[in-house]
């Protein structure tokens, strides 16, 4: 499969629709009151339910960095969950980056 994916609609730049099993890497920086409230545990639980590998890491500036790899549609569901308002704490906004999977993430860990 050639062509890169649009980050928002699952359509490759060459016009073809992405396969639901196409693997990807999502990096999301979650801004808000998300440290010390169970947010990383909640994120790990959602990711494991979706069969994703990766991590949720507290950053020094108060954000949580979420890295997840797996099928694109599963990563998109995790991103939607991060933005849903159903997580512990308060999410003000989420910045996302999509990239090629590296395959270097065993399990899903909290850091």
N, CA, C and O atoms as CSV, one atom per row, in Angstrom:
chain,resi,resn,atom,element,x,y,z
A,1,UNK,N,N,0.848,-1.166,0.000
A,1,UNK,CA,C,0.000,0.000,0.000
A,1,UNK,C,C,0.895,1.230,0.000
A,1,UNK,O,O,1.737,1.382,0.885
A,2,UNK,N,N,0.728,2.089,-0.957
A,2,UNK,CA,C,1.537,3.299,-0.985
A,2,UNK,C,C,0.662,4.495,-0.693
A,2,UNK,O,O,-0.565,4.405,-0.726
A,3,UNK,N,N,1.298,5.613,-0.406
A,3,UNK,CA,C,0.556,6.834,-0.084
A,3,UNK,C,C,0.451,7.006,1.411
A,3,UNK,O,O,0.273,6.034,2.144
A,4,UNK,N,N,0.560,8.231,1.863
A,4,UNK,CA,C,0.456,8.480,3.296
A,4,UNK,C,C,-0.989,8.776,3.655
A,4,UNK,O,O,-1.800,9.132,2.799
A,5,UNK,N,N,-1.299,8.621,4.950
A,5,UNK,CA,C,-2.667,8.793,5.420
A,5,UNK,C,C,-2.945,10.213,5.858
A,5,UNK,O,O,-2.076,10.882,6.416
A,6,UNK,N,N,-4.132,10.661,5.610
A,6,UNK,CA,C,-4.619,11.903,6.204
A,6,UNK,C,C,-4.886,11.610,7.671
A,6,UNK,O,O,-5.455,10.568,7.997
A,7,UNK,N,N,-4.486,12.507,8.557
A,7,UNK,CA,C,-4.628,12.270,9.988
A,7,UNK,C,C,-6.080,12.283,10.445
A,7,UNK,O,O,-6.366,11.826,11.552
A,8,UNK,N,N,-6.991,12.777,9.652
A,8,UNK,CA,C,-8.346,12.938,10.150
A,8,UNK,C,C,-9.371,12.014,9.530
A,8,UNK,O,O,-10.385,11.735,10.170
A,9,UNK,N,N,-9.164,11.522,8.314
A,9,UNK,CA,C,-10.275,10.811,7.697
A,9,UNK,C,C,-9.943,9.423,7.171
A,9,UNK,O,O,-10.806,8.800,6.551
A,10,UNK,N,N,-8.746,8.910,7.384
A,10,UNK,CA,C,-8.418,7.568,6.946
A,10,UNK,C,C,-8.322,7.413,5.445
A,10,UNK,O,O,-8.348,6.287,4.947
A,11,UNK,N,N,-8.210,8.504,4.706
A,11,UNK,CA,C,-8.065,8.433,3.257
A,11,UNK,C,C,-6.610,8.723,2.910
A,11,UNK,O,O,-6.038,9.727,3.335
A,12,UNK,N,N,-6.031,7.826,2.134
A,12,UNK,CA,C,-4.643,8.035,1.734
A,12,UNK,C,C,-4.583,9.199,0.772
A,12,UNK,O,O,-5.557,9.504,0.084
A,13,UNK,N,N,-3.422,9.852,0.730
A,13,UNK,CA,C,-3.247,10.996,-0.157
A,13,UNK,C,C,-3.395,10.621,-1.631
A,13,UNK,O,O,-3.633,11.487,-2.473
A,14,UNK,N,N,-3.254,9.322,-1.945
A,14,UNK,CA,C,-3.455,8.916,-3.332
A,14,UNK,C,C,-4.928,8.618,-3.619
A,14,UNK,O,O,-5.263,8.165,-4.713
A,15,UNK,N,N,-5.819,8.869,-2.636
A,15,UNK,CA,C,-7.254,8.762,-2.849
A,15,UNK,C,C,-7.888,7.464,-2.392
A,15,UNK,O,O,-9.114,7.390,-2.304
A,16,UNK,N,N,-7.098,6.432,-2.095
A,16,UNK,CA,C,-7.668,5.157,-1.676
A,16,UNK,C,C,-8.058,5.210,-0.200
A,16,UNK,O,O,-7.456,5.940,0.587
A,17,UNK,N,N,-9.061,4.434,0.160
A,17,UNK,CA,C,-9.471,4.361,1.563
A,17,UNK,C,C,-8.520,3.423,2.290
A,17,UNK,O,O,-8.180,2.353,1.785
A,18,UNK,N,N,-8.093,3.832,3.481
A,18,UNK,CA,C,-7.162,3.025,4.264
A,18,UNK,C,C,-7.834,1.740,4.735
A,18,UNK,O,O,-9.008,1.745,5.105
A,19,UNK,N,N,-7.090,0.650,4.718
A,19,UNK,CA,C,-7.547,-0.625,5.239
A,19,UNK,C,C,-7.713,-0.496,6.753
A,19,UNK,O,O,-6.874,0.111,7.420
A,20,UNK,N,N,-8.795,-1.068,7.301
A,20,UNK,CA,C,-9.043,-0.969,8.739
A,20,UNK,C,C,-7.947,-1.620,9.562
A,20,UNK,O,O,-7.801,-1.309,10.744
A,21,UNK,N,N,-7.171,-2.521,8.963
A,21,UNK,CA,C,-6.106,-3.184,9.708
A,21,UNK,C,C,-4.752,-2.528,9.478
A,21,UNK,O,O,-3.740,-3.032,9.965
A,22,UNK,N,N,-4.708,-1.433,8.759
A,22,UNK,CA,C,-3.449,-0.736,8.531
A,22,UNK,C,C,-2.871,-0.286,9.864
A,22,UNK,O,O,-3.555,0.359,10.659
A,23,UNK,N,N,-1.612,-0.628,10.104
A,23,UNK,CA,C,-0.967,-0.313,11.374
A,23,UNK,C,C,-0.430,1.116,11.362
A,23,UNK,O,O,0.022,1.613,10.331
A,24,UNK,N,N,-0.487,1.767,12.522
A,24,UNK,CA,C,-0.025,3.143,12.642
A,24,UNK,C,C,0.492,3.399,14.049
A,24,UNK,O,O,0.342,2.569,14.946
A,25,UNK,N,N,1.102,4.559,14.221
A,25,UNK,CA,C,1.568,5.015,15.534
A,25,UNK,C,C,0.925,6.366,15.808
A,25,UNK,O,O,1.036,7.293,15.007
A,26,UNK,N,N,0.256,6.466,16.938
A,26,UNK,CA,C,-0.356,7.706,17.394
A,26,UNK,C,C,0.450,8.234,18.567
A,26,UNK,O,O,0.704,7.506,19.527
A,27,UNK,N,N,0.852,9.493,18.496
A,27,UNK,CA,C,1.414,10.184,19.653
A,27,UNK,C,C,0.461,11.324,19.963
A,27,UNK,O,O,0.165,12.151,19.101
A,28,UNK,N,N,-0.017,11.360,21.205
A,28,UNK,CA,C,-0.978,12.388,21.613
A,28,UNK,C,C,-0.479,13.055,22.888
A,28,UNK,O,O,-0.096,12.386,23.847
A,29,UNK,N,N,-0.490,14.376,22.881
A,29,UNK,CA,C,-0.117,15.147,24.065
A,29,UNK,C,C,-1.403,15.708,24.645
A,29,UNK,O,O,-2.093,16.505,24.010
A,30,UNK,N,N,-1.717,15.276,25.869
A,30,UNK,CA,C,-2.976,15.633,26.509
A,30,UNK,C,C,-2.724,16.771,27.497
A,30,UNK,O,O,-1.937,16.636,28.434
A,31,UNK,N,N,-3.403,17.886,27.271
A,31,UNK,CA,C,-3.267,19.087,28.097
A,31,UNK,C,C,-4.457,19.188,29.038
A,31,UNK,O,O,-5.577,18.835,28.670
A,32,UNK,N,N,-4.218,19.664,30.243
A,32,UNK,CA,C,-5.291,19.869,31.212
A,32,UNK,C,C,-4.838,19.421,32.584
A,32,UNK,O,O,-3.642,19.385,32.874
A,33,UNK,N,N,-5.793,19.081,33.423
A,33,UNK,CA,C,-5.501,18.554,34.755
A,33,UNK,C,C,-5.534,17.034,34.643
A,33,UNK,O,O,-6.552,16.403,34.926
A,34,UNK,N,N,-4.406,16.451,34.226
A,34,UNK,CA,C,-4.369,15.028,33.888
A,34,UNK,C,C,-3.293,14.247,34.647
A,34,UNK,O,O,-3.076,13.069,34.364
A,35,UNK,N,N,-2.629,14.877,35.590
A,35,UNK,CA,C,-1.639,14.166,36.401
A,35,UNK,C,C,-2.144,14.033,37.830
A,35,UNK,O,O,-2.750,14.955,38.377
A,36,UNK,N,N,-1.885,12.864,38.430
A,36,UNK,CA,C,-2.295,12.620,39.806
A,36,UNK,C,C,-3.777,12.341,39.977
A,36,UNK,O,O,-4.305,12.446,41.084
A,37,UNK,N,N,-4.455,11.985,38.887
A,37,UNK,CA,C,-5.910,11.758,38.938
A,37,UNK,C,C,-6.320,10.398,38.359
A,37,UNK,O,O,-7.513,10.141,38.195
A,38,UNK,N,N,-5.356,9.525,38.047
A,38,UNK,CA,C,-5.661,8.222,37.461
A,38,UNK,C,C,-5.785,8.225,35.950
A,38,UNK,O,O,-6.263,7.255,35.363
A,39,UNK,N,N,-5.358,9.309,35.315
A,39,UNK,CA,C,-5.504,9.429,33.861
A,39,UNK,C,C,-4.665,8.393,33.109
A,39,UNK,O,O,-5.149,7.782,32.156
A,40,UNK,N,N,-3.412,8.190,33.531
A,40,UNK,CA,C,-2.565,7.215,32.828
A,40,UNK,C,C,-3.124,5.812,32.976
A,40,UNK,O,O,-3.112,5.048,32.011
A,41,UNK,N,N,-3.618,5.446,34.165
A,41,UNK,CA,C,-4.214,4.134,34.383
A,41,UNK,C,C,-5.436,3.965,33.481
A,41,UNK,O,O,-5.599,2.928,32.837
A,42,UNK,N,N,-6.295,4.987,33.438
A,42,UNK,CA,C,-7.496,4.948,32.605
A,42,UNK,C,C,-7.120,4.781,31.128
A,42,UNK,O,O,-7.738,3.992,30.413
A,43,UNK,N,N,-6.111,5.523,30.678
A,43,UNK,CA,C,-5.652,5.446,29.288
A,43,UNK,C,C,-5.124,4.054,28.981
A,43,UNK,O,O,-5.439,3.486,27.936
A,44,UNK,N,N,-4.316,3.499,29.890
A,44,UNK,CA,C,-3.779,2.150,29.701
A,44,UNK,C,C,-4.921,1.142,29.572
A,44,UNK,O,O,-4.880,0.269,28.705
A,45,UNK,N,N,-5.933,1.257,30.425
A,45,UNK,CA,C,-7.082,0.341,30.365
A,45,UNK,C,C,-7.787,0.422,29.015
A,45,UNK,O,O,-8.110,-0.610,28.427
A,46,UNK,N,N,-8.031,1.634,28.518
A,46,UNK,CA,C,-8.687,1.804,27.212
A,46,UNK,C,C,-7.807,1.216,26.104
A,46,UNK,O,O,-8.308,0.528,25.214
A,47,UNK,N,N,-6.506,1.484,26.155
A,47,UNK,CA,C,-5.594,0.987,25.119
A,47,UNK,C,C,-5.566,-0.537,25.098
A,47,UNK,O,O,-5.595,-1.142,24.027
A,48,UNK,N,N,-5.510,-1.163,26.275
A,48,UNK,CA,C,-5.486,-2.625,26.331
A,48,UNK,C,C,-6.793,-3.215,25.825
A,48,UNK,O,O,-6.780,-4.255,25.166
A,49,UNK,N,N,-7.922,-2.575,26.118
A,49,UNK,CA,C,-9.215,-3.027,25.586
A,49,UNK,C,C,-9.208,-3.025,24.062
A,49,UNK,O,O,-9.863,-3.853,23.429
A,50,UNK,N,N,-8.464,-2.090,23.481
A,50,UNK,CA,C,-8.393,-1.950,22.023
A,50,UNK,C,C,-7.262,-2.769,21.405
A,50,UNK,O,O,-7.103,-2.775,20.185
A,51,UNK,N,N,-6.472,-3.462,22.234
A,51,UNK,CA,C,-5.381,-4.286,21.733
A,51,UNK,C,C,-4.172,-3.494,21.274
A,51,UNK,O,O,-3.420,-3.957,20.417
A,52,UNK,N,N,-3.973,-2.307,21.830
A,52,UNK,CA,C,-2.863,-1.442,21.430
A,52,UNK,C,C,-1.657,-1.638,22.332
A,52,UNK,O,O,-1.793,-2.054,23.482
A,53,UNK,N,N,-0.483,-1.339,21.808
A,53,UNK,CA,C,0.737,-1.295,22.607
A,53,UNK,C,C,1.166,0.154,22.735
A,53,UNK,O,O,0.785,0.994,21.920
A,54,UNK,N,N,1.969,0.454,23.771
A,54,UNK,CA,C,2.454,1.822,23.915
A,54,UNK,C,C,2.694,2.225,25.340
A,54,UNK,O,O,3.045,1.403,26.186
A,55,UNK,N,N,2.500,3.524,25.605
A,55,UNK,CA,C,2.767,4.061,26.937
A,55,UNK,C,C,1.976,5.338,27.171
A,55,UNK,O,O,1.534,6.008,26.237
A,56,UNK,N,N,1.815,5.652,28.459
A,56,UNK,CA,C,1.250,6.930,28.894
A,56,UNK,C,C,2.239,7.485,29.915
A,56,UNK,O,O,2.485,6.865,30.950
A,57,UNK,N,N,2.801,8.648,29.620
A,57,UNK,CA,C,3.907,9.197,30.406
A,57,UNK,C,C,3.594,10.597,30.895
A,57,UNK,O,O,3.190,11.459,30.114
A,58,UNK,N,N,3.784,10.831,32.214
A,58,UNK,CA,C,3.679,12.184,32.752
A,58,UNK,C,C,4.868,13.004,32.267
A,58,UNK,O,O,6.006,12.538,32.329
A,59,UNK,N,N,4.620,14.211,31.787
A,59,UNK,CA,C,5.678,15.131,31.381
A,59,UNK,C,C,5.839,16.216,32.443
A,59,UNK,O,O,4.900,16.520,33.179
A,60,UNK,N,N,7.033,16.794,32.515
A,60,UNK,CA,C,7.351,17.794,33.539
A,60,UNK,C,C,6.444,19.017,33.471
A,60,UNK,O,O,6.230,19.680,34.486
A,61,UNK,N,N,5.909,19.327,32.294
A,61,UNK,CA,C,5.071,20.531,32.141
A,61,UNK,C,C,3.592,20.294,32.467
A,61,UNK,O,O,2.767,21.186,32.265
A,62,UNK,N,N,3.247,19.096,32.970
A,62,UNK,CA,C,1.874,18.812,33.370
A,62,UNK,C,C,1.057,18.042,32.349
A,62,UNK,O,O,-0.043,17.583,32.658
A,63,UNK,N,N,1.577,17.894,31.136
A,63,UNK,CA,C,0.865,17.115,30.117
A,63,UNK,C,C,1.110,15.626,30.334
A,63,UNK,O,O,2.001,15.233,31.087
A,64,UNK,N,N,0.307,14.810,29.666
A,64,UNK,CA,C,0.558,13.377,29.558
A,64,UNK,C,C,0.776,13.077,28.082
A,64,UNK,O,O,-0.015,13.478,27.228
A,65,UNK,N,N,1.865,12.364,27.797
A,65,UNK,CA,C,2.150,11.927,26.428
A,65,UNK,C,C,1.672,10.486,26.285
A,65,UNK,O,O,2.068,9.609,27.053
A,66,UNK,N,N,0.823,10.258,25.302
A,66,UNK,CA,C,0.307,8.922,25.020
A,66,UNK,C,C,0.867,8.485,23.674
A,66,UNK,O,O,0.701,9.176,22.668
A,67,UNK,N,N,1.531,7.334,23.664
A,67,UNK,CA,C,2.037,6.743,22.426
A,67,UNK,C,C,1.345,5.400,22.279
A,67,UNK,O,O,1.377,4.579,23.196
A,68,UNK,N,N,0.720,5.168,21.129
A,68,UNK,CA,C,0.000,3.914,20.909
A,68,UNK,C,C,0.245,3.425,19.492
A,68,UNK,O,O,0.278,4.209,18.544
A,69,UNK,N,N,0.416,2.108,19.365
A,69,UNK,CA,C,0.561,1.484,18.048
A,69,UNK,C,C,-0.454,0.367,17.907
A,69,UNK,O,O,-0.764,-0.349,18.859
A,70,UNK,N,N,-0.962,0.241,16.688
A,70,UNK,CA,C,-1.911,-0.813,16.374
A,70,UNK,C,C,-2.691,-0.428,15.138
A,70,UNK,O,O,-2.300,0.488,14.415
A,71,UNK,N,N,-3.801,-1.122,14.885
A,71,UNK,CA,C,-4.629,-0.772,13.731
A,71,UNK,C,C,-5.097,0.677,13.818
A,71,UNK,O,O,-5.450,1.161,14.894
A,72,UNK,N,N,-5.096,1.360,12.684
A,72,UNK,CA,C,-5.446,2.786,12.661
A,72,UNK,C,C,-6.805,3.053,13.289
A,72,UNK,O,O,-6.953,4.013,14.047
A,73,UNK,N,N,-7.806,2.220,12.989
A,73,UNK,CA,C,-9.129,2.474,13.556
A,73,UNK,C,C,-9.133,2.325,15.076
A,73,UNK,O,O,-9.892,3.019,15.753
A,74,UNK,N,N,-8.312,1.444,15.621
A,74,UNK,CA,C,-8.222,1.288,17.077
A,74,UNK,C,C,-7.529,2.495,17.703
A,74,UNK,O,O,-7.948,2.977,18.756
A,75,UNK,N,N,-6.475,2.981,17.063
A,75,UNK,CA,C,-5.798,4.190,17.560
A,75,UNK,C,C,-6.743,5.390,17.510
A,75,UNK,O,O,-6.739,6.224,18.415
A,76,UNK,N,N,-7.542,5.474,16.463
A,76,UNK,CA,C,-8.508,6.572,16.349
A,76,UNK,C,C,-9.557,6.487,17.459
A,76,UNK,O,O,-10.001,7.514,17.973
A,77,UNK,N,N,-9.951,5.273,17.828
A,77,UNK,CA,C,-10.903,5.109,18.932
A,77,UNK,C,C,-10.279,5.528,20.254
A,77,UNK,O,O,-10.959,6.115,21.094
A,78,UNK,N,N,-8.993,5.237,20.455
A,78,UNK,CA,C,-8.318,5.697,21.669
A,78,UNK,C,C,-8.267,7.218,21.696
A,78,UNK,O,O,-8.532,7.829,22.731
A,79,UNK,N,N,-7.931,7.830,20.576
A,79,UNK,CA,C,-7.890,9.291,20.500
A,79,UNK,C,C,-9.262,9.887,20.831
A,79,UNK,O,O,-9.351,10.876,21.559
A,80,UNK,N,N,-10.317,9.291,20.302
A,80,UNK,CA,C,-11.673,9.769,20.609
A,80,UNK,C,C,-11.966,9.637,22.101
A,80,UNK,O,O,-12.599,10.513,22.689
A,81,UNK,N,N,-11.508,8.545,22.716
A,81,UNK,CA,C,-11.711,8.358,24.156
A,81,UNK,C,C,-10.965,9.423,24.954
A,81,UNK,O,O,-11.483,9.938,25.944
A,82,UNK,N,N,-9.741,9.755,24.520
A,82,UNK,CA,C,-8.967,10.792,25.212
A,82,UNK,C,C,-9.699,12.129,25.180
A,82,UNK,O,O,-9.592,12.923,26.115
A,83,UNK,N,N,-10.434,12.373,24.115
A,83,UNK,CA,C,-11.154,13.643,23.929
A,83,UNK,C,C,-12.597,13.600,24.437
A,83,UNK,O,O,-13.298,14.610,24.379
A,84,UNK,N,N,-13.045,12.458,24.928
A,84,UNK,CA,C,-14.467,12.248,25.222
A,84,UNK,C,C,-14.987,12.973,26.457
A,84,UNK,O,O,-16.196,13.162,26.593
A,85,UNK,N,N,-14.107,13.379,27.351
A,85,UNK,CA,C,-14.556,13.964,28.609
A,85,UNK,C,C,-14.916,12.919,29.655
A,85,UNK,O,O,-15.375,13.269,30.743
A,86,UNK,N,N,-14.715,11.641,29.342
A,86,UNK,CA,C,-15.045,10.557,30.270
A,86,UNK,C,C,-13.857,10.119,31.111
A,86,UNK,O,O,-14.013,9.264,31.983
A,87,UNK,N,N,-12.685,10.674,30.879
A,87,UNK,CA,C,-11.478,10.282,31.606
A,87,UNK,C,C,-11.410,10.981,32.956
A,87,UNK,O,O,-12.081,11.991,33.167
A,88,UNK,N,N,-10.600,10.448,33.874
A,88,UNK,CA,C,-10.369,11.159,35.130
A,88,UNK,C,C,-9.676,12.493,34.861
A,88,UNK,O,O,-8.966,12.640,33.866
A,89,UNK,N,N,-9.884,13.446,35.735
A,89,UNK,CA,C,-9.255,14.754,35.564
A,89,UNK,C,C,-10.033,15.608,34.581
A,89,UNK,O,O,-11.234,15.424,34.382
A,90,UNK,N,N,-9.324,16.542,33.975
A,90,UNK,CA,C,-9.952,17.453,33.005
A,90,UNK,C,C,-9.033,17.582,31.795
A,90,UNK,O,O,-7.884,18.001,31.928
A,91,UNK,N,N,-9.529,17.228,30.637
A,91,UNK,CA,C,-8.771,17.367,29.393
A,91,UNK,C,C,-9.190,18.673,28.736
A,91,UNK,O,O,-10.357,18.861,28.394
A,92,UNK,N,N,-8.219,19.581,28.561
A,92,UNK,CA,C,-8.496,20.848,27.880
A,92,UNK,C,C,-8.394,20.692,26.370
A,92,UNK,O,O,-9.264,21.158,25.635
A,93,UNK,N,N,-7.337,20.041,25.905
A,93,UNK,CA,C,-7.209,19.722,24.485
A,93,UNK,C,C,-6.128,18.670,24.284
A,93,UNK,O,O,-5.300,18.425,25.162
A,94,UNK,N,N,-6.159,18.055,23.106
A,94,UNK,CA,C,-5.229,16.988,22.757
A,94,UNK,C,C,-4.589,17.334,21.422
A,94,UNK,O,O,-5.279,17.625,20.445
A,95,UNK,N,N,-3.270,17.298,21.394
A,95,UNK,CA,C,-2.513,17.501,20.157
A,95,UNK,C,C,-2.064,16.119,19.693
A,95,UNK,O,O,-1.515,15.347,20.479
A,96,UNK,N,N,-2.293,15.807,18.429
A,96,UNK,CA,C,-1.982,14.473,17.912
A,96,UNK,C,C,-0.966,14.520,16.786
A,96,UNK,O,O,-0.851,15.508,16.061
A,97,UNK,N,N,-0.225,13.413,16.661
A,97,UNK,CA,C,0.677,13.217,15.523
A,97,UNK,C,C,0.577,11.747,15.115
A,97,UNK,O,O,0.659,10.849,15.953
A,98,UNK,N,N,0.402,11.523,13.834
A,98,UNK,CA,C,0.336,10.174,13.282
A,98,UNK,C,C,1.640,9.895,12.549
A,98,UNK,O,O,2.172,10.769,11.865
A,99,UNK,N,N,2.159,8.666,12.694
A,99,UNK,CA,C,3.401,8.302,12.019
A,99,UNK,C,C,3.411,6.797,11.755
A,99,UNK,O,O,2.496,6.069,12.140
A,100,UNK,N,N,4.460,6.365,11.099
A,100,UNK,CA,C,4.626,4.942,10.809
A,100,UNK,C,C,4.916,4.201,12.117
A,100,UNK,O,O,5.629,4.724,12.973
A,101,UNK,N,N,4.374,2.993,12.283
A,101,UNK,CA,C,4.670,2.228,13.497
A,101,UNK,C,C,6.127,1.789,13.507
A,101,UNK,O,O,6.721,1.543,12.457
A,102,UNK,N,N,6.690,1.694,14.697
A,102,UNK,CA,C,8.077,1.238,14.849
A,102,UNK,C,C,8.139,-0.212,15.304
A,102,UNK,O,O,9.136,-0.895,15.072
A,103,UNK,N,N,7.075,-0.688,15.953
A,103,UNK,CA,C,7.055,-2.064,16.433
A,103,UNK,C,C,7.930,-2.300,17.652
A,103,UNK,O,O,8.296,-3.440,17.940
A,104,UNK,N,N,8.270,-1.236,18.373
A,104,UNK,CA,C,9.191,-1.351,19.509
A,104,UNK,C,C,8.495,-1.194,20.858
A,104,UNK,O,O,9.155,-0.927,21.862
A,105,UNK,N,N,7.172,-1.358,20.895
A,105,UNK,CA,C,6.414,-1.111,22.120
A,105,UNK,C,C,5.778,-2.407,22.624
A,105,UNK,O,O,4.714,-2.798,22.145
A,106,UNK,N,N,6.421,-3.076,23.589
A,106,UNK,CA,C,5.824,-4.298,24.139
A,106,UNK,C,C,4.786,-3.951,25.204
A,106,UNK,O,O,5.120,-3.280,26.181
A,107,UNK,N,N,3.551,-4.386,25.043
A,107,UNK,CA,C,2.512,-4.097,26.025
A,107,UNK,C,C,2.143,-2.623,26.056
A,107,UNK,O,O,2.458,-1.879,25.127
A,108,UNK,N,N,1.474,-2.203,27.125
A,108,UNK,CA,C,1.140,-0.790,27.306
A,108,UNK,C,C,1.471,-0.448,28.745
A,108,UNK,O,O,0.934,-1.053,29.673
A,109,UNK,N,N,2.359,0.527,28.933
A,109,UNK,CA,C,2.872,0.834,30.271
A,109,UNK,C,C,2.577,2.272,30.676
A,109,UNK,O,O,2.419,3.161,29.839
A,110,UNK,N,N,2.509,2.467,31.993
A,110,UNK,CA,C,2.420,3.811,32.566
A,110,UNK,C,C,3.829,4.202,32.990
A,110,UNK,O,O,4.545,3.410,33.604
A,111,UNK,N,N,4.219,5.422,32.660
A,111,UNK,CA,C,5.552,5.895,33.062
A,111,UNK,C,C,5.405,7.169,33.841
A,111,UNK,O,O,6.402,7.744,34.279
